[in-house]
Amino acid sequence: KQEVTQIPAALSVPEGENLVLNCSFTDSAIYNLQWFRQDPGKGLTSLLLIQSSQREQTSGRLNASLDKSSGRSTLYIAASQPGDSATYLCAVKTNAGKSTFGDGTTLTVKP
Amino acid sequence: DAMVIQNPRYQVTQFGKPVTLSCSQTLNHNVMYWYQQKSSQAPKLLFHYYDKDFNNEADTPDNFQSRRPNTSFCFLDIRSPGLGDAAMYLCATSVDGSLYNEQFFGPGTRLTVL
């Protein structure tokens, strides 16, 4: 059974800092890994998706990496802004089509 | 814009009173998912439809049912809501078989059980 862990559960940084969020998974037989953002009381917004054959994806200030062999993914946020404050979730999809989510990391960027 | 729509955004029901949550999509995706998310927890998959084929998760309570009358719509029925069913319910879609296979989520329905 796939298990997904996100550490830390919460992170607070001053504006302008670069930061890394971590996601680890127990079964490396994955189809893809997707990073989402969730604002309080809202749905999930897709940020980046990495296919199992890829090593990283970039979108603006965001960069996601994937290391299947070690069961890890990171989401790098450059030059953080208060508007980046949200909960960030990673979801791992297996070849059977089911996604398993981590509990998320709640990020607070202080002005 | 193509999107996933959930109605209502907020639903209040009484203990034991049946409730139906609605999801519609304009993406023409063949896979639709229902997730339950409790406060500060990961979304938990309840079931999904692959076209018309219903796939229930083993640990989804019998109290939860779903219907998909056509490609665009999917409903979540909670037959006898308990206090423990209060949560955010998220609908998502994807195109199975595509290389990209990204999931797209709706805004969610917040269910309160009194």
PDB file of C-alpha atoms in Angstrom:
ATOM      1  CA  LYS A   1       0.000   0.000   0.000  1.00  0.00           C
ATOM      2  CA  GLN A   2       1.375   3.366  -1.060  1.00  0.00           C
ATOM      3  CA  GLU A   3       2.075   5.793   1.789  1.00  0.00           C
ATOM      4  CA  VAL A   4       2.899   9.438   1.201  1.00  0.00           C
ATOM      5  CA  THR A   5       4.548  11.643   3.816  1.00  0.00           C
ATOM      6  CA  GLN A   6       5.121  15.363   3.751  1.00  0.00           C
ATOM      7  CA  ILE A   7       7.563  16.973   6.137  1.00  0.00           C
ATOM      8  CA  PRO A   8       7.395  19.481   7.710  1.00  0.00           C
ATOM      9  CA  ALA A   9       3.684  19.778   8.466  1.00  0.00           C
ATOM     10  CA  ALA A  10       4.052  23.550   8.762  1.00  0.00           C
ATOM     11  CA  LEU A  11       6.659  26.046   7.675  1.00  0.00           C
ATOM     12  CA  SER A  12       6.970  29.773   8.273  1.00  0.00           C
ATOM     13  CA  VAL A  13       9.471  31.900   6.351  1.00  0.00           C
ATOM     14  CA  PRO A  14      10.081  35.619   5.766  1.00  0.00           C
ATOM     15  CA  GLU A  15       9.195  37.048   2.394  1.00  0.00           C
ATOM     16  CA  GLY A  16      11.883  36.644  -0.253  1.00  0.00           C
ATOM     17  CA  GLU A  17      13.326  33.387   1.010  1.00  0.00           C
ATOM     18  CA  ASN A  18      13.789  30.362  -1.200  1.00  0.00           C
ATOM     19  CA  LEU A  19      12.315  27.209   0.304  1.00  0.00           C
ATOM     20  CA  VAL A  20      11.920  23.486  -0.292  1.00  0.00           C
ATOM     21  CA  LEU A  21       8.937  21.299   0.516  1.00  0.00           C
ATOM     22  CA  ASN A  22       9.407  17.559   0.751  1.00  0.00           C
ATOM     23  CA  CYS A  23       7.291  14.604  -0.274  1.00  0.00           C
ATOM     24  CA  SER A  24       8.278  10.967   0.223  1.00  0.00           C
ATOM     25  CA  PHE A  25       6.521   7.812  -0.914  1.00  0.00           C
ATOM     26  CA  THR A  26       7.006   4.139  -0.125  1.00  0.00           C
ATOM     27  CA  ASP A  27       6.281   2.442  -3.465  1.00  0.00           C
ATOM     28  CA  SER A  28       8.455   3.604  -6.342  1.00  0.00           C
ATOM     29  CA  ALA A  29       6.202   2.018  -8.983  1.00  0.00           C
ATOM     30  CA  ILE A  30       4.432   5.267  -9.736  1.00  0.00           C
ATOM     31  CA  TYR A  31       2.786   6.669 -12.848  1.00  0.00           C
ATOM     32  CA  ASN A  32       3.152  10.330 -11.956  1.00  0.00           C
ATOM     33  CA  LEU A  33       3.415  12.760  -9.064  1.00  0.00           C
ATOM     34  CA  GLN A  34       1.392  15.940  -8.870  1.00  0.00           C
ATOM     35  CA  TRP A  35       1.856  18.968  -6.604  1.00  0.00           C
ATOM     36  CA  PHE A  36      -1.202  20.972  -5.587  1.00  0.00           C
ATOM     37  CA  ARG A  37      -1.904  24.150  -3.726  1.00  0.00           C
ATOM     38  CA  GLN A  38      -4.935  24.474  -1.435  1.00  0.00           C
ATOM     39  CA  ASP A  39      -6.103  27.750   0.049  1.00  0.00           C
ATOM     40  CA  PRO A  40      -8.208  27.585   3.248  1.00  0.00           C
ATOM     41  CA  GLY A  41     -11.684  26.254   2.553  1.00  0.00           C
ATOM     42  CA  LYS A  42     -11.012  25.881  -1.159  1.00  0.00           C
ATOM     43  CA  GLY A  43     -10.377  23.130  -3.669  1.00  0.00           C
ATOM     44  CA  LEU A  44      -7.032  21.990  -5.029  1.00  0.00           C
ATOM     45  CA  THR A  45      -5.152  23.871  -7.709  1.00  0.00           C
ATOM     46  CA  SER A  46      -2.665  21.877  -9.757  1.00  0.00           C
ATOM     47  CA  LEU A  47       0.834  23.357  -9.754  1.00  0.00           C
ATOM     48  CA  LEU A  48       3.088  20.826 -11.443  1.00  0.00           C
ATOM     49  CA  LEU A  49       2.880  17.251 -12.650  1.00  0.00           C
ATOM     50  CA  ILE A  50       5.930  15.046 -13.132  1.00  0.00           C
ATOM     51  CA  GLN A  51       5.669  11.851 -15.132  1.00  0.00           C
ATOM     52  CA  SER A  52       7.544   8.831 -13.794  1.00  0.00           C
ATOM     53  CA  SER A  53      10.075   9.123 -16.629  1.00  0.00           C
ATOM     54  CA  GLN A  54      10.857  12.755 -15.832  1.00  0.00           C
ATOM     55  CA  ARG A  55      13.264  14.225 -13.309  1.00  0.00           C
ATOM     56  CA  GLU A  56      11.831  17.700 -12.900  1.00  0.00           C
ATOM     57  CA  GLN A  57       9.266  20.249 -14.031  1.00  0.00           C
ATOM     58  CA  THR A  58       9.344  24.024 -13.794  1.00  0.00           C
ATOM     59  CA  SER A  59       6.661  26.684 -13.807  1.00  0.00           C
ATOM     60  CA  GLY A  60       7.635  30.246 -13.013  1.00  0.00           C
ATOM     61  CA  ARG A  61       9.106  30.373  -9.519  1.00  0.00           C
ATOM     62  CA  LEU A  62       8.268  26.721  -8.884  1.00  0.00           C
ATOM     63  CA  ASN A  63      10.461  23.727  -9.596  1.00  0.00           C
ATOM     64  CA  ALA A  64       9.503  20.165  -8.751  1.00  0.00           C
ATOM     65  CA  SER A  65      11.934  17.266  -8.814  1.00  0.00           C
ATOM     66  CA  LEU A  66      11.384  13.530  -8.691  1.00  0.00           C
ATOM     67  CA  ASP A  67      13.733  10.767  -7.583  1.00  0.00           C
ATOM     68  CA  LYS A  68      11.819   7.515  -7.922  1.00  0.00           C
ATOM     69  CA  SER A  69      14.627   5.303  -6.674  1.00  0.00           C
ATOM     70  CA  SER A  70      14.706   7.072  -3.328  1.00  0.00           C
ATOM     71  CA  GLY A  71      10.951   7.681  -3.225  1.00  0.00           C
ATOM     72  CA  ARG A  72      11.244  11.439  -2.948  1.00  0.00           C
ATOM     73  CA  SER A  73      10.018  14.606  -4.567  1.00  0.00           C
ATOM     74  CA  THR A  74      10.738  18.209  -3.694  1.00  0.00           C
ATOM     75  CA  LEU A  75       8.929  21.429  -4.539  1.00  0.00           C
ATOM     76  CA  TYR A  76      11.252  24.405  -4.658  1.00  0.00           C
ATOM     77  CA  ILE A  77       9.725  27.874  -4.361  1.00  0.00           C
ATOM     78  CA  ALA A  78      12.003  30.759  -5.256  1.00  0.00           C
ATOM     79  CA  ALA A  79      11.692  34.270  -3.829  1.00  0.00           C
ATOM     80  CA  SER A  80       8.637  33.454  -1.715  1.00  0.00           C
ATOM     81  CA  GLN A  81       5.785  35.978  -1.450  1.00  0.00           C
ATOM     82  CA  PRO A  82       2.944  36.369   1.073  1.00  0.00           C
ATOM     83  CA  GLY A  83       0.575  35.227  -1.677  1.00  0.00           C
ATOM     84  CA  ASP A  84       2.337  31.849  -1.645  1.00  0.00           C
ATOM     85  CA  SER A  85       0.867  31.163   1.807  1.00  0.00           C
ATOM     86  CA  ALA A  86      -1.262  28.034   1.472  1.00  0.00           C
ATOM     87  CA  THR A  87      -1.176  24.293   2.047  1.00  0.00           C
ATOM     88  CA  TYR A  88       0.860  22.345  -0.489  1.00  0.00           C
ATOM     89  CA  LEU A  89      -0.054  18.730  -1.161  1.00  0.00           C
ATOM     90  CA  CYS A  90       1.637  16.083  -3.214  1.00  0.00           C
ATOM     91  CA  ALA A  91      -0.256  13.202  -4.783  1.00  0.00           C
ATOM     92  CA  VAL A  92       1.306  10.033  -6.135  1.00  0.00           C
ATOM     93  CA  LYS A  93      -0.548   8.109  -8.819  1.00  0.00           C
ATOM     94  CA  THR A  94       0.123   4.417  -9.279  1.00  0.00           C
ATOM     95  CA  ASN A  95      -0.154   2.480 -12.507  1.00  0.00           C
ATOM     96  CA  ALA A  96      -3.538   1.243 -11.256  1.00  0.00           C
ATOM     97  CA  GLY A  97      -4.790   4.804 -11.571  1.00  0.00           C
ATOM     98  CA  LYS A  98      -5.279   5.581  -7.888  1.00  0.00           C
ATOM     99  CA  SER A  99      -3.795   8.699  -6.303  1.00  0.00           C
ATOM    100  CA  THR A 100      -2.549   8.792  -2.733  1.00  0.00           C
ATOM    101  CA  PHE A 101      -2.148  12.186  -1.114  1.00  0.00           C
ATOM    102  CA  GLY A 102       0.140  13.399   1.622  1.00  0.00           C
ATOM    103  CA  ASP A 103      -1.272  15.410   4.524  1.00  0.00           C
ATOM    104  CA  GLY A 104       0.310  18.569   3.140  1.00  0.00           C
ATOM    105  CA  THR A 105       2.691  21.268   4.309  1.00  0.00           C
ATOM    106  CA  THR A 106       1.113  24.531   5.444  1.00  0.00           C
ATOM    107  CA  LEU A 107       3.308  27.409   4.345  1.00  0.00           C
ATOM    108  CA  THR A 108       3.169  30.885   5.823  1.00  0.00           C
ATOM    109  CA  VAL A 109       5.202  33.630   4.176  1.00  0.00           C
ATOM    110  CA  LYS A 110       5.522  36.655   6.439  1.00  0.00           C
ATOM    111  CA  PRO A 111       5.793  40.138   4.907  1.00  0.00           C
TER     112      PRO A 111
ATOM    113  CA  ASP B   1     -13.383  28.245 -19.547  1.00  0.00           C
ATOM    114  CA  ALA B   2     -13.493  24.492 -19.187  1.00  0.00           C
ATOM    115  CA  MET B   3     -13.810  23.566 -15.571  1.00  0.00           C
ATOM    116  CA  VAL B   4     -15.088  21.375 -12.758  1.00  0.00           C
ATOM    117  CA  ILE B   5     -18.103  22.794 -10.934  1.00  0.00           C
ATOM    118  CA  GLN B   6     -19.458  21.685  -7.569  1.00  0.00           C
ATOM    119  CA  ASN B   7     -22.818  22.604  -6.108  1.00  0.00           C
ATOM    120  CA  PRO B   8     -23.600  23.687  -3.541  1.00  0.00           C
ATOM    121  CA  ARG B   9     -20.401  25.159  -2.138  1.00  0.00           C
ATOM    122  CA  TYR B  10     -21.760  24.866   1.390  1.00  0.00           C
ATOM    123  CA  GLN B  11     -24.309  22.293   2.534  1.00  0.00           C
ATOM    124  CA  VAL B  12     -25.849  21.967   5.967  1.00  0.00           C
ATOM    125  CA  THR B  13     -27.865  18.894   6.809  1.00  0.00           C
ATOM    126  CA  GLN B  14     -29.265  17.240   9.891  1.00  0.00           C
ATOM    127  CA  PHE B  15     -28.039  14.023  11.392  1.00  0.00           C
ATOM    128  CA  GLY B  16     -29.576  11.169   9.409  1.00  0.00           C
ATOM    129  CA  LYS B  17     -31.123  13.351   6.690  1.00  0.00           C
ATOM    130  CA  PRO B  18     -30.046  12.258   3.178  1.00  0.00           C
ATOM    131  CA  VAL B  19     -28.031  14.726   1.167  1.00  0.00           C
ATOM    132  CA  THR B  20     -26.796  14.870  -2.427  1.00  0.00           C
ATOM    133  CA  LEU B  21     -23.735  16.727  -3.648  1.00  0.00           C
ATOM    134  CA  SER B  22     -23.318  17.576  -7.312  1.00  0.00           C
ATOM    135  CA  CYS B  23     -20.332  17.761  -9.638  1.00  0.00           C
ATOM    136  CA  SER B  24     -20.301  18.743 -13.287  1.00  0.00           C
ATOM    137  CA  GLN B  25     -17.489  19.186 -15.768  1.00  0.00           C
ATOM    138  CA  THR B  26     -17.035  20.809 -19.141  1.00  0.00           C
ATOM    139  CA  LEU B  27     -13.698  19.111 -19.803  1.00  0.00           C
ATOM    140  CA  ASN B  28     -15.233  15.984 -21.339  1.00  0.00           C
ATOM    141  CA  HIS B  29     -12.954  13.840 -19.181  1.00  0.00           C
ATOM    142  CA  ASN B  30     -13.821  10.177 -18.908  1.00  0.00           C
ATOM    143  CA  VAL B  31     -12.732   9.704 -15.279  1.00  0.00           C
ATOM    144  CA  MET B  32     -14.439  11.390 -12.317  1.00  0.00           C
ATOM    145  CA  TYR B  33     -13.415  11.056  -8.674  1.00  0.00           C
ATOM    146  CA  TRP B  34     -14.947  11.848  -5.300  1.00  0.00           C
ATOM    147  CA  TYR B  35     -12.653  12.595  -2.371  1.00  0.00           C
ATOM    148  CA  GLN B  36     -13.424  13.314   1.268  1.00  0.00           C
ATOM    149  CA  GLN B  37     -11.113  15.702   3.073  1.00  0.00           C
ATOM    150  CA  LYS B  38     -11.307  16.335   6.796  1.00  0.00           C
ATOM    151  CA  SER B  39      -9.595  19.245   8.468  1.00  0.00           C
ATOM    152  CA  SER B  40      -5.797  19.226   8.089  1.00  0.00           C
ATOM    153  CA  GLN B  41      -5.878  15.781   6.503  1.00  0.00           C
ATOM    154  CA  ALA B  42      -5.100  14.389   3.089  1.00  0.00           C
ATOM    155  CA  PRO B  43      -7.953  13.973   0.625  1.00  0.00           C
ATOM    156  CA  LYS B  44      -9.221  10.410   0.812  1.00  0.00           C
ATOM    157  CA  LEU B  45     -10.545   8.747  -2.334  1.00  0.00           C
ATOM    158  CA  LEU B  46     -14.093   7.435  -1.892  1.00  0.00           C
ATOM    159  CA  PHE B  47     -14.723   6.118  -5.406  1.00  0.00           C
ATOM    160  CA  HIS B  48     -14.223   6.923  -9.042  1.00  0.00           C
ATOM    161  CA  TYR B  49     -15.926   6.351 -12.367  1.00  0.00           C
ATOM    162  CA  TYR B  50     -13.972   5.218 -15.397  1.00  0.00           C
ATOM    163  CA  ASP B  51     -16.544   6.114 -18.045  1.00  0.00           C
ATOM    164  CA  LYS B  52     -19.620   4.331 -16.664  1.00  0.00           C
ATOM    165  CA  ASP B  53     -17.681   1.805 -14.631  1.00  0.00           C
ATOM    166  CA  PHE B  54     -17.972   2.439 -10.912  1.00  0.00           C
ATOM    167  CA  ASN B  55     -14.933   1.709  -8.723  1.00  0.00           C
ATOM    168  CA  ASN B  56     -15.480   1.763  -4.986  1.00  0.00           C
ATOM    169  CA  GLU B  57     -12.631   1.962  -2.505  1.00  0.00           C
ATOM    170  CA  ALA B  58     -12.610  -0.953  -0.080  1.00  0.00           C
ATOM    171  CA  ASP B  59     -12.932   1.229   2.994  1.00  0.00           C
ATOM    172  CA  THR B  60     -15.653   3.565   1.710  1.00  0.00           C
ATOM    173  CA  PRO B  61     -18.689   3.192   4.001  1.00  0.00           C
ATOM    174  CA  ASP B  62     -21.913   1.849   2.502  1.00  0.00           C
ATOM    175  CA  ASN B  63     -23.530   5.106   3.576  1.00  0.00           C
ATOM    176  CA  PHE B  64     -21.860   6.739   0.570  1.00  0.00           C
ATOM    177  CA  GLN B  65     -23.218   6.130  -2.918  1.00  0.00           C
ATOM    178  CA  SER B  66     -22.578   7.700  -6.285  1.00  0.00           C
ATOM    179  CA  ARG B  67     -24.308   8.131  -9.615  1.00  0.00           C
ATOM    180  CA  ARG B  68     -22.991   9.204 -12.984  1.00  0.00           C
ATOM    181  CA  PRO B  69     -25.924   9.656 -15.382  1.00  0.00           C
ATOM    182  CA  ASN B  70     -23.723  11.005 -18.189  1.00  0.00           C
ATOM    183  CA  THR B  71     -20.157  12.105 -18.934  1.00  0.00           C
ATOM    184  CA  SER B  72     -20.669  15.585 -17.527  1.00  0.00           C
ATOM    185  CA  PHE B  73     -22.347  14.911 -14.197  1.00  0.00           C
ATOM    186  CA  CYS B  74     -21.545  12.915 -11.106  1.00  0.00           C
ATOM    187  CA  PHE B  75     -23.420  12.863  -7.787  1.00  0.00           C
ATOM    188  CA  LEU B  76     -22.439  11.873  -4.274  1.00  0.00           C
ATOM    189  CA  ASP B  77     -25.298  10.624  -2.112  1.00  0.00           C
ATOM    190  CA  ILE B  78     -24.924  10.300   1.640  1.00  0.00           C
ATOM    191  CA  ARG B  79     -27.853   8.235   2.772  1.00  0.00           C
ATOM    192  CA  SER B  80     -27.744   8.877   6.521  1.00  0.00           C
ATOM    193  CA  PRO B  81     -25.141  11.499   7.390  1.00  0.00           C
ATOM    194  CA  GLY B  82     -23.440  11.187  10.737  1.00  0.00           C
ATOM    195  CA  LEU B  83     -21.424  13.802  12.592  1.00  0.00           C
ATOM    196  CA  GLY B  84     -18.272  12.094  11.381  1.00  0.00           C
ATOM    197  CA  ASP B  85     -19.221  12.778   7.764  1.00  0.00           C
ATOM    198  CA  ALA B  86     -18.761  16.504   8.167  1.00  0.00           C
ATOM    199  CA  ALA B  87     -15.936  17.323   5.770  1.00  0.00           C
ATOM    200  CA  MET B  88     -14.972  18.947   2.501  1.00  0.00           C
ATOM    201  CA  TYR B  89     -16.001  16.832  -0.481  1.00  0.00           C
ATOM    202  CA  LEU B  90     -13.879  17.269  -3.568  1.00  0.00           C
ATOM    203  CA  CYS B  91     -14.695  16.213  -7.104  1.00  0.00           C
ATOM    204  CA  ALA B  92     -11.933  15.732  -9.655  1.00  0.00           C
ATOM    205  CA  THR B  93     -11.610  14.646 -13.271  1.00  0.00           C
ATOM    206  CA  SER B  94      -8.901  13.288 -15.496  1.00  0.00           C
ATOM    207  CA  VAL B  95      -8.449  11.823 -18.948  1.00  0.00           C
ATOM    208  CA  ASP B  96      -7.369   8.257 -18.470  1.00  0.00           C
ATOM    209  CA  GLY B  97      -4.969   6.958 -21.041  1.00  0.00           C
ATOM    210  CA  SER B  98      -3.433  10.324 -21.815  1.00  0.00           C
ATOM    211  CA  LEU B  99       0.275  10.749 -21.278  1.00  0.00           C
ATOM    212  CA  TYR B 100      -0.370  13.723 -19.070  1.00  0.00           C
ATOM    213  CA  ASN B 101      -3.180  12.309 -16.925  1.00  0.00           C
ATOM    214  CA  GLU B 102      -3.456  15.363 -14.727  1.00  0.00           C
ATOM    215  CA  GLN B 103      -6.261  15.609 -12.161  1.00  0.00           C
ATOM    216  CA  PHE B 104      -8.411  18.724 -12.171  1.00  0.00           C
ATOM    217  CA  PHE B 105     -10.340  19.581  -9.018  1.00  0.00           C
ATOM    218  CA  GLY B 106     -13.503  21.502  -8.347  1.00  0.00           C
ATOM    219  CA  PRO B 107     -13.792  24.061  -5.542  1.00  0.00           C
ATOM    220  CA  GLY B 108     -15.308  21.545  -3.130  1.00  0.00           C
ATOM    221  CA  THR B 109     -18.493  21.338  -1.076  1.00  0.00           C
ATOM    222  CA  ARG B 110     -18.207  21.924   2.655  1.00  0.00           C
ATOM    223  CA  LEU B 111     -20.699  19.646   4.434  1.00  0.00           C
ATOM    224  CA  THR B 112     -21.867  20.451   7.954  1.00  0.00           C
ATOM    225  CA  VAL B 113     -23.936  17.888   9.881  1.00  0.00           C
ATOM    226  CA  LEU B 114     -25.997  19.210  12.780  1.00  0.00           C
TER     227      LEU B 114
END
